[in-house]
């Protein structure tokens, strides 16, 4: 069973930056972990933000392209999300997610139902 623990959320003003981190532990199965970030604002469904496969290919939702950067350290089983120029509409609880696949080049799915492991989430609040 994989455990995911997020850190780095907080309260910022519009235009500021935050860096979220997620550490995965307990992964003993075969295959390669795809890791990603989702967010859920109050009253909204959980939505895809960004993901990165083991080979390092990255994927983003359109509204964060050019502002957010996802990266990972395969040796440490960590994934980070650098968020720049934050907007009030970015405010949400951000969840780290992961799933293992046979290929290191798997293209991640954007449907949260397709992901197997989830962290508890870290809140991001952006004041205007």
Coordinates of N, CA, C and O in Angstrom, one line a residue:
X1 N 0.9 -1.2 0.0 CA 0.0 0.0 0.0 C 0.9 1.2 0.0 O 1.8 1.3 0.8
X2 N 0.6 2.2 -0.9 CA 1.3 3.4 -1.0 C 0.7 4.5 -0.1 O -0.5 4.7 -0.1
X3 N 1.5 5.2 0.7 CA 1.1 6.3 1.5 C 1.6 7.6 0.8 O 2.8 7.6 0.5
X4 N 0.8 8.6 0.7 CA 1.2 9.8 0.1 C 0.9 10.9 1.2 O -0.2 11.0 1.7
X5 N 1.9 11.8 1.4 CA 1.8 12.8 2.4 C 2.2 14.1 1.7 O 3.4 14.3 1.2
X6 N 1.3 15.1 1.7 CA 1.5 16.4 1.1 C 2.0 17.4 2.1 O 1.7 17.3 3.3
X7 N 2.6 18.4 1.6 CA 3.0 19.6 2.5 C 3.2 20.8 1.6 O 3.3 20.7 0.3
X8 N 3.1 22.0 2.2 CA 3.5 23.2 1.5 C 2.3 24.1 1.2 O 2.5 25.2 0.7
X9 N 1.1 23.7 1.6 CA -0.1 24.6 1.3 C 0.0 25.8 2.3 O 0.8 25.9 3.2
X10 N -0.9 26.8 2.0 CA -1.0 27.9 2.9 C -1.8 29.0 2.3 O -2.5 28.8 1.3
X11 N -1.7 30.2 2.9 CA -2.5 31.4 2.5 C -1.5 32.3 1.8 O -0.5 32.7 2.4
X12 N -1.9 32.7 0.6 CA -1.0 33.7 -0.1 C -1.9 34.7 -0.8 O -3.1 34.5 -0.8
X13 N -1.3 35.7 -1.3 CA -2.0 36.7 -2.1 C -2.0 36.4 -3.6 O -1.0 35.7 -4.0
X14 N -2.9 36.9 -4.3 CA -2.9 36.7 -5.7 C -1.5 37.2 -6.3 O -1.1 38.3 -5.9
X15 N -1.0 36.4 -7.2 CA 0.3 36.8 -7.8 C 1.5 36.1 -7.1 O 2.6 36.1 -7.6
X16 N 1.3 35.6 -5.9 CA 2.4 35.0 -5.1 C 2.6 33.6 -5.6 O 1.9 33.1 -6.5
X17 N 3.6 32.9 -5.0 CA 4.0 31.6 -5.4 C 3.9 30.6 -4.2 O 4.1 31.1 -3.0
X18 N 3.7 29.4 -4.4 CA 3.7 28.3 -3.4 C 4.3 27.1 -4.1 O 4.2 26.9 -5.3
X19 N 5.0 26.3 -3.2 CA 5.5 25.0 -3.7 C 4.9 23.9 -2.9 O 5.1 23.9 -1.6
X20 N 4.2 23.0 -3.5 CA 3.7 21.8 -2.8 C 4.6 20.6 -3.0 O 5.2 20.5 -4.1
X21 N 4.7 19.8 -2.0 CA 5.5 18.6 -2.1 C 4.7 17.4 -1.6 O 3.8 17.5 -0.8
X22 N 5.0 16.3 -2.2 CA 4.4 15.0 -1.8 C 5.4 13.9 -1.8 O 6.2 13.8 -2.7
X23 N 5.4 13.2 -0.7 CA 6.3 12.0 -0.5 C 5.5 10.7 -0.5 O 4.5 10.6 0.2
X24 N 6.0 9.8 -1.3 CA 5.3 8.5 -1.4 C 6.2 7.5 -0.6 O 7.4 7.5 -0.7
X25 N 5.5 6.6 0.2 CA 6.2 5.6 0.9 C 5.4 4.3 0.9 O 4.2 4.3 0.5
X26 N 6.1 3.2 1.2 CA 5.4 1.9 1.2 C 5.2 1.3 -0.1 O 4.5 0.3 -0.3
X27 N 5.8 1.8 -1.2 CA 5.6 1.3 -2.5 C 6.6 0.1 -2.7 O 7.8 0.3 -2.8
X28 N 6.0 -1.1 -2.8 CA 6.8 -2.3 -3.0 C 6.4 -3.1 -4.2 O 7.1 -4.1 -4.6
X29 N 5.4 -2.7 -4.9 CA 4.9 -3.4 -6.1 C 5.8 -3.2 -7.3 O 6.5 -2.2 -7.3
X30 N 5.6 -4.0 -8.3 CA 6.4 -3.8 -9.5 C 5.8 -2.6 -10.3 O 4.7 -2.1 -10.0
X31 N 6.5 -2.2 -11.4 CA 6.0 -1.2 -12.2 C 6.5 0.2 -11.8 O 7.4 0.3 -11.0
X32 N 5.9 1.2 -12.5 CA 6.4 2.6 -12.3 C 5.2 3.4 -11.8 O 4.2 3.4 -12.4
X33 N 5.5 4.3 -10.8 CA 4.5 5.2 -10.3 C 4.4 6.4 -11.2 O 5.3 7.1 -11.4
X34 N 3.1 6.6 -11.6 CA 2.8 7.9 -12.2 C 2.3 8.7 -11.0 O 1.5 8.2 -10.2
X35 N 2.7 10.0 -10.9 CA 2.3 10.8 -9.8 C 1.6 12.1 -10.3 O 2.0 12.6 -11.4
X36 N 0.7 12.6 -9.6 CA 0.0 13.8 -10.0 C -0.6 14.6 -8.9 O -0.5 14.2 -7.7
X37 N -1.2 15.7 -9.3 CA -1.9 16.6 -8.4 C -3.3 16.9 -8.9 O -3.5 17.1 -10.1
X38 N -4.2 16.8 -8.0 CA -5.6 17.2 -8.2 C -6.0 18.3 -7.2 O -5.3 18.4 -6.2
X39 N -7.1 18.9 -7.5 CA -7.6 19.9 -6.5 C -9.1 19.9 -6.4 O -9.8 19.5 -7.4
X40 N -9.6 20.3 -5.3 CA -11.0 20.3 -5.0 C -11.4 21.5 -4.2 O -11.0 21.6 -3.1
X41 N -12.1 22.4 -4.9 CA -12.6 23.6 -4.2 C -13.9 23.2 -3.6 O -14.6 22.3 -4.0
X42 N -14.3 24.0 -2.6 CA -15.6 23.7 -1.8 C -16.7 23.7 -2.8 O -16.9 24.7 -3.6
X43 N -17.5 22.7 -2.8 CA -18.7 22.6 -3.7 C -18.4 22.1 -5.1 O -19.3 22.0 -5.9
X44 N -17.1 21.9 -5.4 CA -16.8 21.5 -6.7 C -16.3 20.0 -6.7 O -15.9 19.5 -5.7
X45 N -16.2 19.5 -7.9 CA -15.7 18.1 -8.0 C -14.1 18.2 -8.1 O -13.6 19.2 -8.4
X46 N -13.5 17.1 -7.8 CA -12.1 17.0 -7.8 C -11.6 17.1 -9.3 O -12.2 16.4 -10.1
X47 N -10.6 17.9 -9.5 CA -10.2 18.1 -10.9 C -8.7 17.9 -11.1 O -7.9 18.2 -10.1
X48 N -8.3 17.5 -12.2 CA -6.9 17.3 -12.6 C -6.2 18.6 -12.6 O -6.7 19.6 -13.2
X49 N -5.0 18.6 -12.1 CA -4.1 19.8 -12.2 C -2.9 19.5 -13.0 O -2.6 20.2 -14.0
X50 N -2.1 18.5 -12.7 CA -0.9 18.2 -13.4 C -0.5 16.8 -13.0 O -0.9 16.2 -12.0
X51 N 0.3 16.2 -13.9 CA 0.8 14.8 -13.6 C 2.2 14.6 -14.3 O 2.5 15.4 -15.3
X52 N 2.9 13.7 -13.9 CA 4.2 13.4 -14.4 C 4.4 11.9 -14.4 O 4.2 11.2 -13.4
X53 N 4.9 11.3 -15.5 CA 5.1 9.9 -15.5 C 6.6 9.6 -15.1 O 7.3 10.6 -14.8
X54 N 6.9 8.4 -15.0 CA 8.3 8.0 -14.5 C 9.4 8.5 -15.4 O 10.5 8.8 -14.9
X55 N 9.1 8.6 -16.7 CA 10.0 9.1 -17.6 C 10.2 10.6 -17.6 O 11.1 11.1 -18.3
X56 N 9.3 11.3 -16.9 CA 9.5 12.7 -16.8 C 8.6 13.5 -17.7 O 8.7 14.8 -17.7
X57 N 7.7 12.9 -18.4 CA 6.8 13.7 -19.3 C 5.7 14.3 -18.4 O 5.2 13.6 -17.5
X58 N 5.4 15.5 -18.7 CA 4.5 16.3 -17.8 C 3.2 16.6 -18.6 O 3.2 16.8 -19.8
X59 N 2.1 16.8 -17.8 CA 0.8 17.1 -18.4 C 0.1 18.1 -17.4 O 0.2 17.9 -16.2
X60 N -0.6 19.0 -18.0 CA -1.2 20.1 -17.2 C -2.7 20.4 -17.7 O -3.0 20.2 -18.9
X61 N -3.5 20.8 -16.8 CA -4.7 21.4 -17.2 C -4.5 22.8 -17.8 O -3.5 23.4 -17.5
X62 N -5.3 23.2 -18.8 CA -5.0 24.4 -19.6 C -4.9 25.6 -18.7 O -4.0 26.5 -18.9
X63 N -5.7 25.7 -17.6 CA -5.7 27.0 -16.9 C -4.4 27.2 -16.0 O -4.2 28.3 -15.5
X64 N -3.6 26.2 -15.9 CA -2.3 26.3 -15.1 C -1.1 26.3 -16.0 O 0.0 26.5 -15.4
X65 N -1.2 26.0 -17.2 CA -0.1 26.0 -18.1 C 0.7 27.3 -18.1 O 0.1 28.3 -18.2
X66 N 2.0 27.2 -18.0 CA 2.8 28.5 -17.9 C 2.9 29.0 -16.5 O 3.7 29.9 -16.3
X67 N 2.1 28.6 -15.6 CA 2.2 29.1 -14.2 C 2.6 28.0 -13.2 O 3.3 28.3 -12.3
X68 N 2.2 26.8 -13.5 CA 2.5 25.6 -12.6 C 3.6 24.7 -13.3 O 3.6 24.5 -14.5
X69 N 4.5 24.2 -12.4 CA 5.4 23.2 -12.9 C 5.5 22.0 -12.0 O 5.7 22.2 -10.8
X70 N 5.3 20.8 -12.6 CA 5.4 19.6 -11.8 C 6.7 19.0 -12.0 O 7.3 19.0 -13.2
X71 N 7.3 18.4 -11.0 CA 8.6 17.7 -11.1 C 8.7 16.6 -10.1 O 7.9 16.5 -9.2
X72 N 9.6 15.7 -10.3 CA 9.7 14.5 -9.4 C 11.1 14.1 -9.2 O 12.0 14.4 -10.1
X73 N 11.3 13.4 -8.1 CA 12.6 12.8 -7.9 C 12.3 11.3 -7.7 O 11.8 10.9 -6.7
X74 N 12.7 10.5 -8.7 CA 12.4 9.1 -8.7 C 13.1 8.4 -7.6 O 12.6 7.4 -7.1
X75 N 14.3 8.8 -7.3 CA 15.1 8.1 -6.3 C 14.4 8.3 -4.9 O 14.5 7.4 -4.0
X76 N 13.8 9.4 -4.7 CA 13.2 9.7 -3.4 C 11.7 9.5 -3.4 O 11.0 9.6 -2.3
X77 N 11.1 9.2 -4.5 CA 9.6 9.0 -4.7 C 8.9 10.2 -4.2 O 8.0 10.1 -3.4
X78 N 9.3 11.4 -4.7 CA 8.7 12.6 -4.3 C 8.2 13.3 -5.6 O 8.8 13.2 -6.7
X79 N 7.2 14.1 -5.4 CA 6.7 15.0 -6.5 C 6.4 16.3 -6.0 O 5.8 16.5 -4.9
X80 N 6.8 17.4 -6.7 CA 6.5 18.7 -6.3 C 5.7 19.4 -7.3 O 5.7 19.1 -8.5
X81 N 5.0 20.5 -6.9 CA 4.2 21.3 -7.7 C 4.5 22.8 -7.4 O 4.2 23.3 -6.3
X82 N 5.3 23.4 -8.3 CA 5.6 24.8 -8.1 C 4.5 25.6 -8.8 O 4.2 25.5 -10.0
X83 N 3.9 26.5 -8.0 CA 2.8 27.3 -8.4 C 3.1 28.7 -8.4 O 3.4 29.3 -7.3
X84 N 3.2 29.4 -9.5 CA 3.5 30.8 -9.6 C 2.3 31.6 -10.1 O 1.4 31.0 -10.7
X85 N 2.4 32.9 -9.8 CA 1.3 33.8 -10.2 C -0.1 33.2 -9.9 O -1.0 33.1 -10.7
X86 N -0.2 32.8 -8.6 CA -1.5 32.2 -8.1 C -2.7 33.2 -8.3 O -2.5 34.4 -8.1
X87 N -3.8 32.6 -8.6 CA -5.0 33.4 -8.8 C -6.1 32.9 -7.8 O -6.0 31.7 -7.3
X88 N -7.0 33.7 -7.4 CA -8.1 33.3 -6.5 C -8.8 32.0 -6.9 O -9.1 31.2 -6.0
X89 N -8.9 31.8 -8.2 CA -9.6 30.6 -8.7 C -8.7 29.3 -8.5 O -9.2 28.2 -8.7
X90 N -7.4 29.5 -8.1 CA -6.6 28.3 -7.8 C -6.8 27.8 -6.4 O -6.3 26.7 -6.0
X91 N -7.5 28.5 -5.6 CA -7.7 28.1 -4.2 C -8.5 26.8 -4.1 O -9.6 26.7 -4.8
X92 N -8.0 25.9 -3.4 CA -8.6 24.6 -3.2 C -7.8 23.7 -2.3 O -6.7 24.2 -1.9
X93 N -8.3 22.6 -2.0 CA -7.5 21.6 -1.3 C -6.8 20.8 -2.4 O -7.4 20.2 -3.3
X94 N -5.4 20.7 -2.3 CA -4.6 20.0 -3.4 C -4.3 18.6 -2.9 O -3.7 18.5 -1.8
X95 N -4.6 17.6 -3.7 CA -4.3 16.3 -3.3 C -3.2 15.7 -4.2 O -3.3 15.8 -5.5
X96 N -2.3 15.0 -3.6 CA -1.3 14.2 -4.4 C -2.0 12.9 -4.7 O -2.7 12.3 -3.9
X97 N -1.7 12.3 -5.9 CA -2.2 11.0 -6.3 C -1.2 10.2 -7.0 O -0.2 10.8 -7.6
X98 N -1.3 8.9 -7.0 CA -0.4 8.1 -7.7 C -1.0 6.8 -8.1 O -2.1 6.4 -7.6
X99 N -0.4 6.2 -9.1 CA -0.8 4.9 -9.6 C 0.3 4.2 -10.3 O 1.1 4.9 -10.9
X100 N 0.5 2.9 -10.1 CA 1.6 2.2 -10.8 C 1.2 1.6 -12.1 O 0.0 1.1 -12.2
X101 N 2.1 1.7 -13.0 CA 1.9 1.1 -14.4 C 3.1 0.3 -14.8 O 4.2 0.5 -14.3
X102 N 2.9 -0.5 -15.8 CA 4.0 -1.4 -16.3 C 5.0 -0.5 -17.1 O 6.2 -0.9 -17.2
X103 N 4.5 0.6 -17.7 CA 5.4 1.4 -18.6 C 5.8 2.7 -17.9 O 5.0 3.3 -17.2
X104 N 7.1 3.1 -18.0 CA 7.5 4.3 -17.4 C 7.0 5.5 -18.3 O 7.1 6.6 -17.8
X105 N 6.4 5.2 -19.4 CA 6.0 6.3 -20.3 C 4.5 6.4 -20.4 O 3.9 7.0 -21.3
X106 N 3.8 5.8 -19.4 CA 2.3 5.9 -19.4 C 1.8 7.3 -19.4 O 2.3 8.1 -18.6
X107 N 0.8 7.6 -20.3 CA 0.2 8.9 -20.3 C -0.9 8.9 -19.2 O -1.8 8.1 -19.2
X108 N -0.8 9.8 -18.2 CA -1.7 9.7 -17.1 C -3.1 10.1 -17.5 O -3.3 11.0 -18.4
X109 N -4.1 9.5 -16.9 CA -5.5 9.9 -17.1 C -5.9 11.1 -16.3 O -5.4 11.2 -15.1
X110 N -6.8 11.9 -16.7 CA -7.2 13.1 -16.0 C -8.4 12.8 -15.1 O -8.8 13.7 -14.3
X111 N -9.0 11.7 -15.3 CA -10.1 11.3 -14.5 C -9.6 10.8 -13.1 O -8.9 9.8 -13.0
X112 N -10.1 11.5 -12.0 CA -9.6 11.0 -10.7 C -9.9 9.6 -10.4 O -9.3 9.0 -9.5
X113 N -11.0 9.1 -11.0 CA -11.4 7.7 -10.7 C -10.3 6.7 -11.2 O -10.3 5.5 -10.8
X114 N -9.4 7.1 -12.1 CA -8.4 6.3 -12.6 C -7.2 6.1 -11.7 O -6.3 5.3 -12.0
X115 N -7.1 6.9 -10.7 CA -6.0 6.9 -9.8 C -6.2 6.1 -8.5 O -7.3 6.0 -8.0
X116 N -5.2 5.4 -8.1 CA -5.4 4.5 -7.0 C -5.0 5.0 -5.6 O -5.7 4.6 -4.6
X117 N -4.0 5.8 -5.5 CA -3.5 6.2 -4.2 C -3.7 7.7 -4.1 O -3.4 8.5 -5.0
X118 N -4.1 8.1 -2.8 CA -4.4 9.5 -2.6 C -3.8 10.0 -1.3 O -3.8 9.2 -0.3
X119 N -3.3 11.2 -1.3 CA -3.0 11.9 0.0 C -4.2 12.6 0.6 O -5.2 12.7 0.0
X120 N -4.0 13.0 1.8 CA -5.1 13.7 2.6 C -5.4 15.1 2.0 O -6.5 15.6 2.3
X121 N -4.4 15.7 1.4 CA -4.6 17.0 0.9 C -4.0 18.1 1.7 O -3.9 18.0 2.9
X122 N -3.7 19.2 1.0 CA -3.1 20.4 1.7 C -3.9 21.6 1.1 O -4.0 21.7 -0.1
X123 N -4.4 22.5 2.0 CA -5.2 23.6 1.5 C -4.3 24.7 1.0 O -3.3 25.1 1.5
X124 N -4.8 25.3 -0.1 CA -4.2 26.5 -0.7 C -5.3 27.6 -0.8 O -6.3 27.4 -1.4
X125 N -5.0 28.7 -0.1 CA -5.9 29.8 -0.1 C -5.3 31.0 -0.8 O -4.1 31.3 -0.4
X126 N -6.0 31.6 -1.7 CA -5.4 32.8 -2.5 C -6.4 33.9 -2.3 O -7.5 33.9 -2.7
X127 N -5.9 35.0 -1.7 CA -6.7 36.2 -1.4 C -6.4 37.2 -2.6 O -5.3 37.3 -3.1
X128 N -7.5 37.9 -2.9 CA -7.4 38.8 -4.1 C -6.9 40.2 -3.6 O -6.9 40.5 -2.4

